[in-house]
């Protein structure tokens, strides 16, 4: 029948054929070659588009369509084996309303009684089926096309999580399904080894797991830290058969099979959404990569009643999180100079949307890191957001290289002041600009950091203002030539300043899209708010900053290695700026949280004459240089104890509770470990509470916390 007779426009036919070809090629590279050239986000977009085409034109939905098939043809590298039951794929949803539609459809098909539901993490690994006969492992196979996979039995036997024999009430025949994965830390370690050996690195942990499992020599597989988690079964004959998905997992544990302890059974839609939201915010907590949550009908009899489509079960759905990994083009690698003189390469990329925001730059840390990742200028690279916040290049996609790519060469001189770059010590990884006093980049970055929330918290002194105060356009003289000038600035100095706007990530000038020239602004004379208002606000905030606690003043000095934690320990113990700088290295090292590296750095910083001038000029301007005397009735009854605070306390803000602990000699950290003395838990305590329960760390409520403050642990 012709396309016109079927009512399918030629454009739809052509696009469907194009998408089919793209998806088939992507499947071949993903499932067979273990070397994908498109990101999950791009692949999912193609699948959504072809599904929408087939919804509009049902005659396009043929048995050969990618929407009706699972996986890809098997490779010729391993023997083909037929699965006892077809290994299906999962349908995906990406939004809350799509999840609601699936739940409504599932409830309707189940006669209004589909729940409860089991929620579990969707591991980004390689799907594998294991067959046990009378408890003995006889075969391991990849999913392949769902019906036929590859025999990887010898390789599977090298995975430490996979038992060779089951224990307990063993079924006569059991086929289990699960995901083989490489923990994130092991993936990074493996890539370092590959680059050191002159081999291309893997783009992501899923590729590395697939490549490791499908080694021709099982001894190579055994050297990789592969793990496995099982999440279902195809065949269960004999023994005590389970009645629900959650009972399946309990039985798996009894048999000695590796099961995740992060799944949860919930009653309704609210429970499902709560689980999805929690792991959306904590998706980097597990040791493995996840790309979503799988929701399953828990009762097996309901699963059987619901059945499957041609490729996916109706009783399960995968909720996919926004993509955290995408592919983009690495256009160039440039460098910027930080506040301590460290020269850092950063990637300039074709702008791309990842985890909800557009990214076009990412740090590469140092020249060794560029080499370790194996990236070349011109590469297509895999980009992700570490913790969904910081853009990070994972590695290149070597299969897309065309020969035009070139290696990055680290500069030999500072790009902003021309000083020859060098390593401070021969063993250092980083190279630095040694012109600490006069390098405009270092001064700009130090002033910006001094005003940040981590230090003096001066809201009006952002990156544009820091640039303007240190590098105004001529003929204006810079009001700040060293940090010593910071608290002597006047409104009269500020009003005339015009400056080039710079990017806070790179320090490079921004370009005005209309003129093509560097973007210039009048920084402090904001006529919309009155000619003096912006300048007056900055001067007022500088006056307020003089009263900041001593530890914040220490942080603002940009002493190498002295961050907020060390600064707070120093201020709490020695109580004044003079006592800190007059203390010996041995005295400084003895303070908990300081150590020899920080102690040496403090002494080295204070030995420089213009550094000492900063202290004296700030002191003369009225900056606080010592802590308030301790109240006579406050004892050091929490000395040596470590606290973690979680949830909301009625009588304390988080900062007030922290200060109360530190005033009594205690220490506050952000994460729970076996070394934690107490967890202080308020309302809506989160995962830190759960971690404390797991580790057996004492948990105190607000009332008990007040008793601890008053009387100590006794």
XYZ file of C-alpha atoms in Angstrom:
714
model
C 0.000 0.000 0.000
C 1.371 3.426 -0.892
C 2.146 6.067 1.665
C -0.607 8.299 0.241
C -3.170 5.469 0.616
C -2.140 5.022 4.197
C -2.319 8.746 4.742
C 1.313 9.047 5.854
C 3.009 12.231 4.589
C 6.303 11.720 2.784
C 8.102 13.909 5.351
C 6.911 11.618 8.156
C 8.054 8.533 6.244
C 11.484 10.035 5.613
C 11.924 11.153 9.223
C 10.813 7.735 10.519
C 13.370 6.034 8.264
C 16.075 8.477 9.357
C 15.315 7.949 13.039
C 15.269 4.177 12.581
C 18.729 4.294 11.053
C 20.069 6.565 13.795
C 18.617 4.388 16.581
C 19.821 1.123 14.997
C 23.354 2.516 14.697
C 23.225 3.782 18.283
C 21.968 0.381 19.501
C 24.788 -1.406 17.694
C 27.419 0.833 19.249
C 25.808 0.699 22.728
C 24.904 -2.983 23.040
C 27.474 -4.629 20.787
C 30.571 -2.432 20.535
C 30.216 -0.948 24.058
C 31.328 2.348 22.514
C 28.328 4.694 22.158
C 28.709 7.913 20.202
C 25.484 9.597 21.339
C 24.399 10.500 24.853
C 21.446 8.899 26.634
C 19.611 12.212 26.392
C 19.944 12.335 22.585
C 18.949 8.667 22.239
C 15.885 9.178 24.451
C 14.884 12.205 22.369
C 15.047 10.112 19.169
C 12.935 7.380 20.769
C 10.330 9.890 21.943
C 10.153 11.438 18.463
C 9.707 8.090 16.683
C 7.046 7.039 19.215
C 5.159 10.297 18.581
C 5.380 9.700 14.807
C 3.912 6.224 15.247
C 1.140 7.559 17.496
C 0.125 9.938 14.696
C 0.640 7.355 11.931
C 0.053 3.811 13.338
C 0.966 2.134 10.029
C 4.606 3.077 10.696
C 4.611 0.810 13.768
C 5.914 -2.365 12.108
C 7.708 -5.307 13.772
C 11.007 -3.865 12.498
C 10.488 -0.505 14.198
C 12.925 0.322 17.038
C 9.871 0.826 19.279
C 8.970 -2.857 18.900
C 12.424 -4.309 19.483
C 14.662 -4.692 22.543
C 18.390 -4.008 22.481
C 20.377 -4.880 19.386
C 21.677 -7.866 17.408
C 24.205 -9.853 19.412
C 27.901 -9.607 18.711
C 29.808 -12.352 16.948
C 32.507 -12.221 19.652
C 30.719 -14.662 22.024
C 28.554 -17.760 21.575
C 24.847 -17.027 21.154
C 22.469 -18.357 23.833
C 18.686 -18.212 24.020
C 17.122 -16.848 27.188
C 14.627 -19.072 29.028
C 12.262 -16.089 29.094
C 12.512 -12.968 26.944
C 14.401 -10.138 28.670
C 12.247 -7.082 28.189
C 13.172 -3.429 28.200
C 11.334 -0.746 30.203
C 9.199 2.119 28.975
C 10.348 5.534 30.190
C 8.637 8.625 31.556
C 10.368 11.956 32.119
C 7.783 14.152 33.854
C 5.423 13.955 36.808
C 2.309 14.109 34.611
C 3.609 11.192 32.495
C 4.124 9.140 35.656
C 0.584 9.990 36.763
C -0.755 8.855 33.378
C 1.054 5.507 33.718
C -0.287 5.034 37.256
C -3.859 5.829 36.143
C -3.580 3.389 33.226
C -2.082 0.683 35.460
C -4.787 1.095 38.102
C -7.482 0.913 35.435
C -6.046 -2.256 33.862
C -5.733 -3.826 37.318
C -9.375 -3.108 38.164
C -8.540 -0.219 40.495
C -6.248 -2.216 42.801
C -2.674 -2.263 41.453
C -0.779 -1.258 44.609
C 1.396 -1.460 46.581
C 4.379 -0.439 44.447
C 8.087 -1.196 44.757
C 10.517 1.639 43.970
C 14.192 0.982 43.235
C 17.140 2.779 41.655
C 17.744 2.363 37.937
C 21.393 1.351 37.761
C 23.196 2.488 34.623
C 24.876 -0.856 33.976
C 24.820 -3.910 31.719
C 21.772 -6.217 31.880
C 22.719 -9.850 32.546
C 20.779 -13.098 33.162
C 22.139 -15.865 35.413
C 20.845 -19.447 35.401
C 21.123 -21.655 38.483
C 20.286 -25.374 38.312
C 19.723 -26.904 41.763
C 21.623 -23.963 43.181
C 24.667 -24.183 40.893
C 25.562 -21.367 38.483
C 25.560 -22.879 34.989
C 25.302 -19.832 32.714
C 25.590 -16.079 32.499
C 24.407 -14.167 29.428
C 24.009 -10.567 28.284
C 20.571 -9.321 27.250
C 21.439 -8.999 23.557
C 18.187 -8.532 21.614
C 16.061 -9.762 24.491
C 15.591 -13.279 23.160
C 19.190 -14.177 22.338
C 22.230 -12.965 24.269
C 25.933 -13.721 24.557
C 27.397 -16.416 26.772
C 29.679 -14.663 29.276
C 29.624 -17.397 31.931
C 33.371 -17.547 32.539
C 33.552 -13.773 32.917
C 30.527 -13.590 35.220
C 32.161 -16.139 37.520
C 34.931 -13.618 38.235
C 32.464 -11.084 39.752
C 32.763 -11.279 43.525
C 29.064 -10.538 44.140
C 27.903 -13.498 42.027
C 27.640 -16.723 44.059
C 28.700 -19.931 42.308
C 26.278 -21.849 44.550
C 23.062 -20.702 46.198
C 22.199 -21.430 49.825
C 19.016 -22.261 51.720
C 15.731 -23.350 50.080
C 17.157 -23.625 46.554
C 14.797 -23.791 43.519
C 15.363 -26.562 40.981
C 15.756 -23.944 38.231
C 16.179 -20.197 38.670
C 16.940 -17.546 36.061
C 17.705 -14.176 37.700
C 18.188 -10.815 36.013
C 20.302 -7.935 37.193
C 22.781 -5.206 36.352
C 26.553 -5.561 36.222
C 28.243 -2.261 37.030
C 31.562 -0.684 37.874
C 31.554 1.566 40.979
C 32.325 5.194 40.172
C 35.632 5.186 42.101
C 36.759 2.016 40.310
C 35.780 3.548 36.958
C 37.967 6.603 37.578
C 40.862 4.398 38.671
C 40.501 2.191 35.571
C 40.520 5.201 33.238
C 43.725 6.472 34.839
C 45.347 3.104 34.154
C 44.146 3.046 30.535
C 45.436 6.552 29.785
C 48.771 5.727 31.450
C 49.019 2.708 29.147
C 48.305 4.863 26.083
C 44.800 3.439 25.576
C 41.572 5.450 25.127
C 39.553 5.860 28.357
C 35.947 4.744 28.747
C 33.369 7.519 28.441
C 31.293 6.427 31.444
C 30.944 3.616 34.027
C 28.318 1.760 31.974
C 30.683 1.448 28.998
C 33.508 0.351 31.252
C 31.311 -2.342 32.856
C 30.233 -3.657 29.456
C 33.767 -3.578 28.093
C 35.134 -5.289 31.195
C 32.538 -8.080 31.201
C 32.973 -8.812 27.489
C 36.722 -9.397 27.567
C 37.834 -12.458 25.635
C 40.175 -13.357 28.483
C 38.286 -13.796 31.807
C 41.523 -13.001 33.640
C 41.231 -9.424 32.393
C 37.635 -9.255 33.644
C 38.796 -10.555 37.022
C 41.153 -7.565 37.357
C 38.241 -5.109 37.072
C 36.176 -4.302 40.153
C 32.855 -5.403 38.618
C 29.810 -5.698 40.877
C 26.266 -6.941 40.344
C 22.803 -6.312 41.803
C 19.867 -8.582 40.884
C 16.375 -7.141 40.463
C 14.118 -9.784 38.974
C 13.703 -13.293 37.602
C 12.616 -14.954 34.392
C 12.033 -18.529 35.589
C 11.463 -19.909 39.109
C 10.760 -23.640 39.376
C 10.677 -25.558 42.633
C 11.207 -24.471 46.207
C 9.072 -21.886 47.958
C 7.939 -19.431 45.281
C 7.463 -15.756 46.242
C 4.203 -13.851 45.894
C 5.523 -10.293 45.529
C 8.513 -8.416 44.130
C 9.625 -7.466 47.633
C 9.375 -11.120 48.699
C 11.518 -11.993 45.651
C 14.245 -9.741 47.029
C 13.944 -11.243 50.513
C 14.246 -14.744 49.000
C 17.217 -13.610 46.862
C 18.999 -12.520 50.040
C 18.338 -15.894 51.656
C 19.799 -17.600 48.573
C 22.948 -15.480 48.793
C 22.267 -13.294 45.733
C 23.298 -9.608 45.769
C 20.259 -7.347 46.301
C 20.122 -3.585 46.777
C 19.068 -2.372 50.207
C 17.855 0.941 48.758
C 14.484 -0.218 47.409
C 11.238 0.778 49.130
C 7.658 -0.545 49.020
C 5.057 2.256 49.078
C 1.281 2.305 49.076
C 0.452 5.033 46.598
C 1.470 7.767 44.234
C 2.667 10.084 47.026
C 5.098 7.452 48.264
C 6.412 6.898 44.736
C 6.955 10.617 44.147
C 8.663 11.086 47.512
C 11.149 8.315 46.628
C 11.784 9.811 43.171
C 12.385 13.282 44.604
C 14.689 11.996 47.343
C 17.017 10.204 44.959
C 16.776 13.048 42.475
C 18.499 15.125 45.169
C 20.810 12.272 46.292
C 21.569 10.554 42.990
C 25.310 10.601 43.692
C 25.010 8.922 47.107
C 25.092 5.299 45.809
C 28.439 3.851 44.744
C 27.119 3.341 41.210
C 25.720 5.621 38.523
C 21.916 5.869 38.358
C 19.792 7.551 35.712
C 16.372 7.208 37.278
C 13.962 5.170 39.394
C 12.115 1.988 38.421
C 8.555 1.650 39.742
C 7.056 -1.858 39.788
C 3.721 -3.294 40.814
C 4.739 -5.303 43.868
C 2.278 -8.228 43.703
C 3.352 -10.877 41.179
C -0.212 -11.998 40.420
C -1.066 -8.437 39.342
C 2.128 -8.319 37.252
C 0.983 -11.482 35.462
C -2.507 -10.073 34.877
C -1.116 -6.848 33.409
C 1.299 -8.650 31.072
C 3.541 -6.931 28.519
C 3.566 -5.083 25.227
C 5.809 -6.275 22.404
C 8.888 -4.917 24.183
C 8.103 -3.830 27.764
C 6.107 -4.939 30.820
C 2.935 -2.970 31.587
C 3.534 -3.424 35.334
C 6.783 -1.412 35.492
C 8.006 1.997 34.373
C 11.329 3.835 34.492
C 11.209 7.463 35.631
C 14.288 9.042 34.023
C 15.976 12.003 35.696
C 17.078 14.973 33.575
C 20.250 13.940 31.746
C 23.424 14.476 33.744
C 25.595 13.302 30.852
C 25.488 14.732 27.334
C 27.827 14.907 24.355
C 29.178 18.187 23.019
C 32.121 19.593 21.041
C 35.309 20.709 22.804
C 36.108 23.899 20.885
C 39.229 24.967 22.808
C 41.174 24.657 26.058
C 42.239 27.916 27.723
C 43.645 28.833 31.145
C 42.799 31.206 33.963
C 44.796 32.335 37.002
C 43.376 31.870 40.499
C 43.825 33.793 43.750
C 46.828 31.697 44.841
C 48.452 31.939 41.403
C 47.452 28.457 40.288
C 46.995 28.268 36.511
C 43.968 26.118 35.655
C 43.012 24.854 32.195
C 39.318 25.037 31.357
C 37.293 23.705 28.453
C 35.385 25.947 26.047
C 32.566 23.866 24.553
C 29.661 24.183 22.180
C 26.824 25.258 24.553
C 24.689 22.301 25.641
C 21.821 21.722 28.098
C 22.728 19.377 30.972
C 20.819 18.835 34.237
C 18.563 21.781 33.504
C 21.097 24.491 32.603
C 23.178 25.516 29.607
C 26.883 24.788 29.988
C 29.712 26.036 27.774
C 32.733 25.909 30.118
C 34.150 23.310 32.491
C 37.326 23.149 34.560
C 40.066 20.667 33.653
C 42.029 21.270 36.900
C 45.598 20.949 35.557
C 47.654 19.756 32.585
C 48.013 16.273 34.080
C 44.231 15.981 34.303
C 43.873 16.917 30.623
C 46.337 14.155 29.778
C 44.677 11.668 32.150
C 41.268 12.211 30.590
C 42.768 11.792 27.115
C 40.894 14.764 25.611
C 42.036 16.632 22.511
C 40.888 20.047 21.285
C 38.201 19.312 18.687
C 36.986 16.122 20.391
C 33.374 15.236 20.968
C 33.351 14.861 24.747
C 31.036 13.445 27.407
C 29.992 16.234 29.781
C 28.235 15.821 33.106
C 27.475 17.870 36.189
C 29.268 16.520 39.236
C 26.663 16.514 41.991
C 24.387 18.146 39.393
C 26.189 21.433 40.070
C 29.753 21.570 38.723
C 30.283 20.906 34.986
C 32.878 18.182 34.406
C 34.278 16.556 31.280
C 34.231 12.781 31.761
C 36.254 11.922 28.667
C 36.334 11.918 24.860
C 34.362 9.826 22.356
C 37.350 8.473 20.358
C 35.134 6.821 17.725
C 34.104 10.272 16.423
C 37.620 11.610 15.831
C 38.399 12.636 12.248
C 42.104 13.496 12.566
C 41.676 17.268 12.955
C 41.950 17.117 16.760
C 45.061 18.487 18.465
C 46.590 18.185 21.933
C 46.498 20.977 24.516
C 49.807 22.722 25.277
C 50.131 24.416 28.682
C 51.381 28.039 28.451
C 54.815 28.927 29.827
C 53.938 32.514 30.898
C 51.063 34.057 32.845
C 48.347 35.159 30.381
C 47.611 38.305 32.473
C 50.974 39.625 33.704
C 53.497 37.786 31.493
C 55.507 36.320 34.372
C 57.134 32.950 33.662
C 55.096 30.148 35.245
C 56.677 27.531 37.498
C 56.056 24.782 40.006
C 56.700 25.764 43.610
C 58.093 22.310 44.289
C 59.405 19.771 41.821
C 56.735 17.241 42.816
C 53.824 19.712 42.419
C 51.132 18.913 39.863
C 50.052 22.557 39.505
C 52.028 25.378 37.946
C 51.649 28.896 39.322
C 52.284 32.523 38.550
C 54.842 33.608 41.211
C 53.937 37.313 40.840
C 51.569 37.206 43.803
C 51.586 40.922 44.619
C 51.289 42.498 41.171
C 49.481 39.932 38.991
C 46.102 41.596 38.253
C 44.346 38.238 37.972
C 45.454 37.071 41.432
C 44.511 40.360 43.111
C 41.086 40.380 41.443
C 40.411 36.786 42.531
C 41.604 37.426 46.108
C 39.355 40.471 46.517
C 36.404 38.559 45.075
C 37.090 35.674 47.476
C 37.530 37.985 50.486
C 34.030 39.367 49.841
C 32.430 35.931 49.340
C 30.055 34.225 51.751
C 32.878 31.919 52.839
C 34.819 34.945 54.102
C 33.617 38.504 54.882
C 30.233 38.164 53.131
C 30.127 41.585 51.422
C 27.095 41.294 49.133
C 27.796 44.341 46.925
C 31.375 43.251 46.178
C 30.723 40.665 43.483
C 32.918 39.711 40.549
C 32.144 42.799 38.444
C 32.876 45.085 41.399
C 36.088 43.207 42.295
C 37.254 43.616 38.706
C 36.376 47.305 38.708
C 38.213 48.016 41.976
C 41.416 46.315 40.792
C 41.290 46.928 37.007
C 39.212 50.006 36.134
C 39.416 51.511 32.675
C 41.956 54.385 32.313
C 42.295 57.144 33.338
C 40.749 55.926 36.615
C 43.359 54.668 39.092
C 42.556 51.350 40.820
C 41.286 52.005 44.375
C 42.723 48.616 45.396
C 46.367 47.778 44.651
C 46.636 45.215 47.452
C 44.117 43.880 49.981
C 45.461 46.491 52.425
C 43.412 49.150 50.555
C 40.068 47.328 50.916
C 38.700 49.162 53.974
C 39.970 52.606 52.937
C 37.732 52.956 49.860
C 35.648 56.167 49.599
C 32.467 56.970 47.681
C 34.392 59.602 45.689
C 36.779 56.907 44.424
C 33.917 54.626 43.408
C 31.615 56.919 41.418
C 33.771 57.438 38.278
C 34.746 53.758 37.851
C 33.960 52.027 34.564
C 35.121 48.489 33.979
C 35.154 45.581 31.523
C 32.705 42.877 32.614
C 34.477 39.535 33.119
C 33.211 35.969 33.370
C 33.574 34.771 37.008
C 34.393 31.220 35.853
C 37.267 32.165 33.551
C 38.218 35.774 34.264
C 37.876 36.559 30.532
C 36.121 39.692 29.225
C 32.489 39.271 28.161
C 31.553 40.411 24.674
C 28.580 42.699 23.980
C 26.479 40.793 21.373
C 25.249 44.020 19.754
C 28.613 45.733 19.248
C 31.004 42.766 19.234
C 33.204 44.753 21.647
C 34.178 44.015 25.229
C 31.250 44.764 27.526
C 31.866 47.898 29.645
C 29.710 49.114 32.535
C 29.610 52.011 34.966
C 29.843 49.904 38.094
C 28.948 52.050 41.089
C 27.096 55.095 39.651
C 23.773 53.303 39.075
C 21.472 56.091 37.925
C 18.366 53.901 38.174
C 18.875 53.648 41.942
C 20.268 57.152 42.400
C 23.805 58.222 41.469
C 25.325 57.265 44.815
C 23.205 54.411 46.067
C 25.364 51.489 44.847
C 28.570 53.133 46.039
C 27.038 54.051 49.398
C 25.783 50.476 49.877
C 29.249 49.050 49.311
C 30.842 51.466 51.779
C 28.157 50.602 54.369
C 28.741 46.883 53.872
C 32.494 47.341 54.246
C 31.837 48.988 57.618
C 29.665 46.026 58.643
C 32.344 43.571 57.493
C 34.805 45.041 60.013
C 32.741 43.371 62.746
C 32.874 39.873 61.270
C 34.219 37.038 63.492
C 37.974 36.478 63.534
C 37.796 33.236 61.556
C 36.195 35.062 58.617
C 39.022 37.616 58.623
C 41.523 34.747 58.468
C 39.741 33.216 55.478
C 39.663 36.599 53.713
C 43.494 36.760 53.766
C 43.701 33.929 51.173
C 46.404 32.012 53.060
C 46.956 28.768 51.167
C 45.181 25.772 52.733
C 43.397 27.926 55.353
C 39.699 27.494 54.647
C 36.716 28.031 56.960
C 37.259 24.806 58.956
C 40.905 25.478 59.792
C 40.216 29.178 60.392
C 37.469 28.381 62.906
C 39.742 25.935 64.733
C 42.529 28.544 64.922
C 40.213 31.324 66.106
C 38.552 29.116 68.731
C 41.895 27.969 70.165
C 44.136 31.054 69.987
C 41.465 33.792 70.089
C 43.451 36.622 68.363
C 45.233 37.357 65.087
C 48.462 38.161 66.916
C 48.418 34.894 68.873
C 47.867 32.951 65.638
C 50.763 34.548 63.765
C 53.100 34.543 66.775
C 52.517 30.848 67.516
C 55.233 28.393 66.487
C 54.621 25.731 63.852
C 54.572 23.120 66.623
C 51.880 25.052 68.533
C 49.788 25.486 65.407
C 50.140 21.826 64.424
C 48.894 20.740 67.842
C 45.489 22.357 67.149
C 42.953 19.783 65.919
C 42.075 20.429 62.278
C 45.273 22.351 61.478
C 48.231 20.030 60.884
C 51.769 20.668 59.588
C 50.872 21.781 56.039
C 48.531 24.522 57.237
C 50.916 25.537 60.024
C 53.827 25.942 57.578
C 51.601 27.885 55.162
C 50.569 30.338 57.927
C 54.174 31.000 58.912
C 55.244 31.402 55.286
C 52.402 33.869 54.526
C 53.212 36.055 57.550
C 56.905 36.201 56.676
C 56.088 38.433 53.639
C 56.273 42.150 54.461
C 53.339 43.298 52.324
C 51.184 40.574 53.899
C 51.937 41.998 57.337
C 50.984 45.431 56.006
C 47.487 44.077 55.189
C 47.023 43.065 58.833
C 48.156 46.458 60.164
C 46.089 48.508 57.686
C 42.963 46.456 58.437
C 43.610 46.791 62.164
C 43.934 50.574 61.784
C 40.671 50.658 59.821
C 38.873 48.946 62.715
C 38.659 45.350 61.481
C 38.071 42.901 64.320
C 41.309 41.100 65.171
C 40.306 38.999 68.177
C 37.454 36.892 69.501
C 35.179 38.045 72.290
C 36.249 36.737 75.709
C 34.600 33.451 76.605
C 31.744 33.788 79.120
C 32.942 32.788 82.581
C 30.123 30.257 82.973
C 30.961 28.361 79.728
C 33.207 25.337 80.267
C 35.037 23.284 77.662
C 32.849 20.268 78.440
C 32.516 19.183 74.772
C 36.242 19.159 73.973
C 37.182 16.182 71.809
C 33.570 15.474 70.730
C 32.344 15.658 67.133
C 28.753 16.623 66.278
C 26.557 16.532 63.180
C 23.404 18.699 63.086
C 20.414 17.684 60.955
C 16.831 18.929 60.712
C 15.313 22.094 62.197
C 15.790 23.017 65.873
C 13.194 25.268 67.543
C 15.534 27.214 69.843
C 18.648 27.414 67.660
C 19.499 28.333 64.115
C 22.019 25.973 62.531
C 24.727 28.623 63.006
C 23.786 29.221 66.652
C 23.916 25.507 67.455
C 27.297 25.235 65.722
C 28.709 28.203 67.643
C 27.410 26.796 70.955
C 29.250 23.525 70.341
C 32.482 25.192 69.252
C 32.404 27.598 72.189
C 32.551 24.530 74.447
C 35.448 22.965 72.571
C 33.438 20.631 70.340
C 33.679 20.148 66.589
C 30.875 20.205 63.990
C 31.144 18.278 60.702
C 28.819 17.885 57.739
C 28.684 14.095 57.443
C 28.077 11.165 59.775
C 30.812 8.562 60.304
C 31.848 6.080 62.964
C 33.944 8.893 64.481
C 30.861 11.076 65.071
C 30.126 11.441 68.809
C 26.517 12.684 68.548
C 23.941 13.544 65.880
C 21.684 16.432 66.927
C 18.344 15.790 65.201
C 15.559 18.352 64.852
C 12.298 18.256 62.901
C 12.483 16.826 59.352
C 15.861 15.198 59.932
C 17.128 13.710 56.679
C 19.536 11.043 55.503
C 22.088 11.927 58.200
C 19.618 10.593 60.782
C 19.324 7.327 58.824
C 23.106 7.077 58.569
C 23.461 7.556 62.342
C 20.964 4.744 62.971
C 22.851 2.501 60.551
C 26.225 3.177 62.241
C 24.899 3.148 65.809
C 25.883 6.780 66.455
C 24.021 8.332 69.450
C 21.146 10.623 68.356
C 19.940 13.438 70.635
C 16.892 15.664 70.334
C 16.900 19.380 71.205
C 16.193 18.785 74.898
C 19.097 16.355 75.251
C 21.279 18.732 73.214
C 20.632 21.499 75.759
C 21.641 19.122 78.570
C 24.850 18.279 76.691
C 25.670 21.979 76.330
C 25.063 22.550 80.035
C 26.659 19.470 81.556
C 28.679 17.642 78.882
C 28.344 13.908 78.133
C 28.432 12.968 81.815
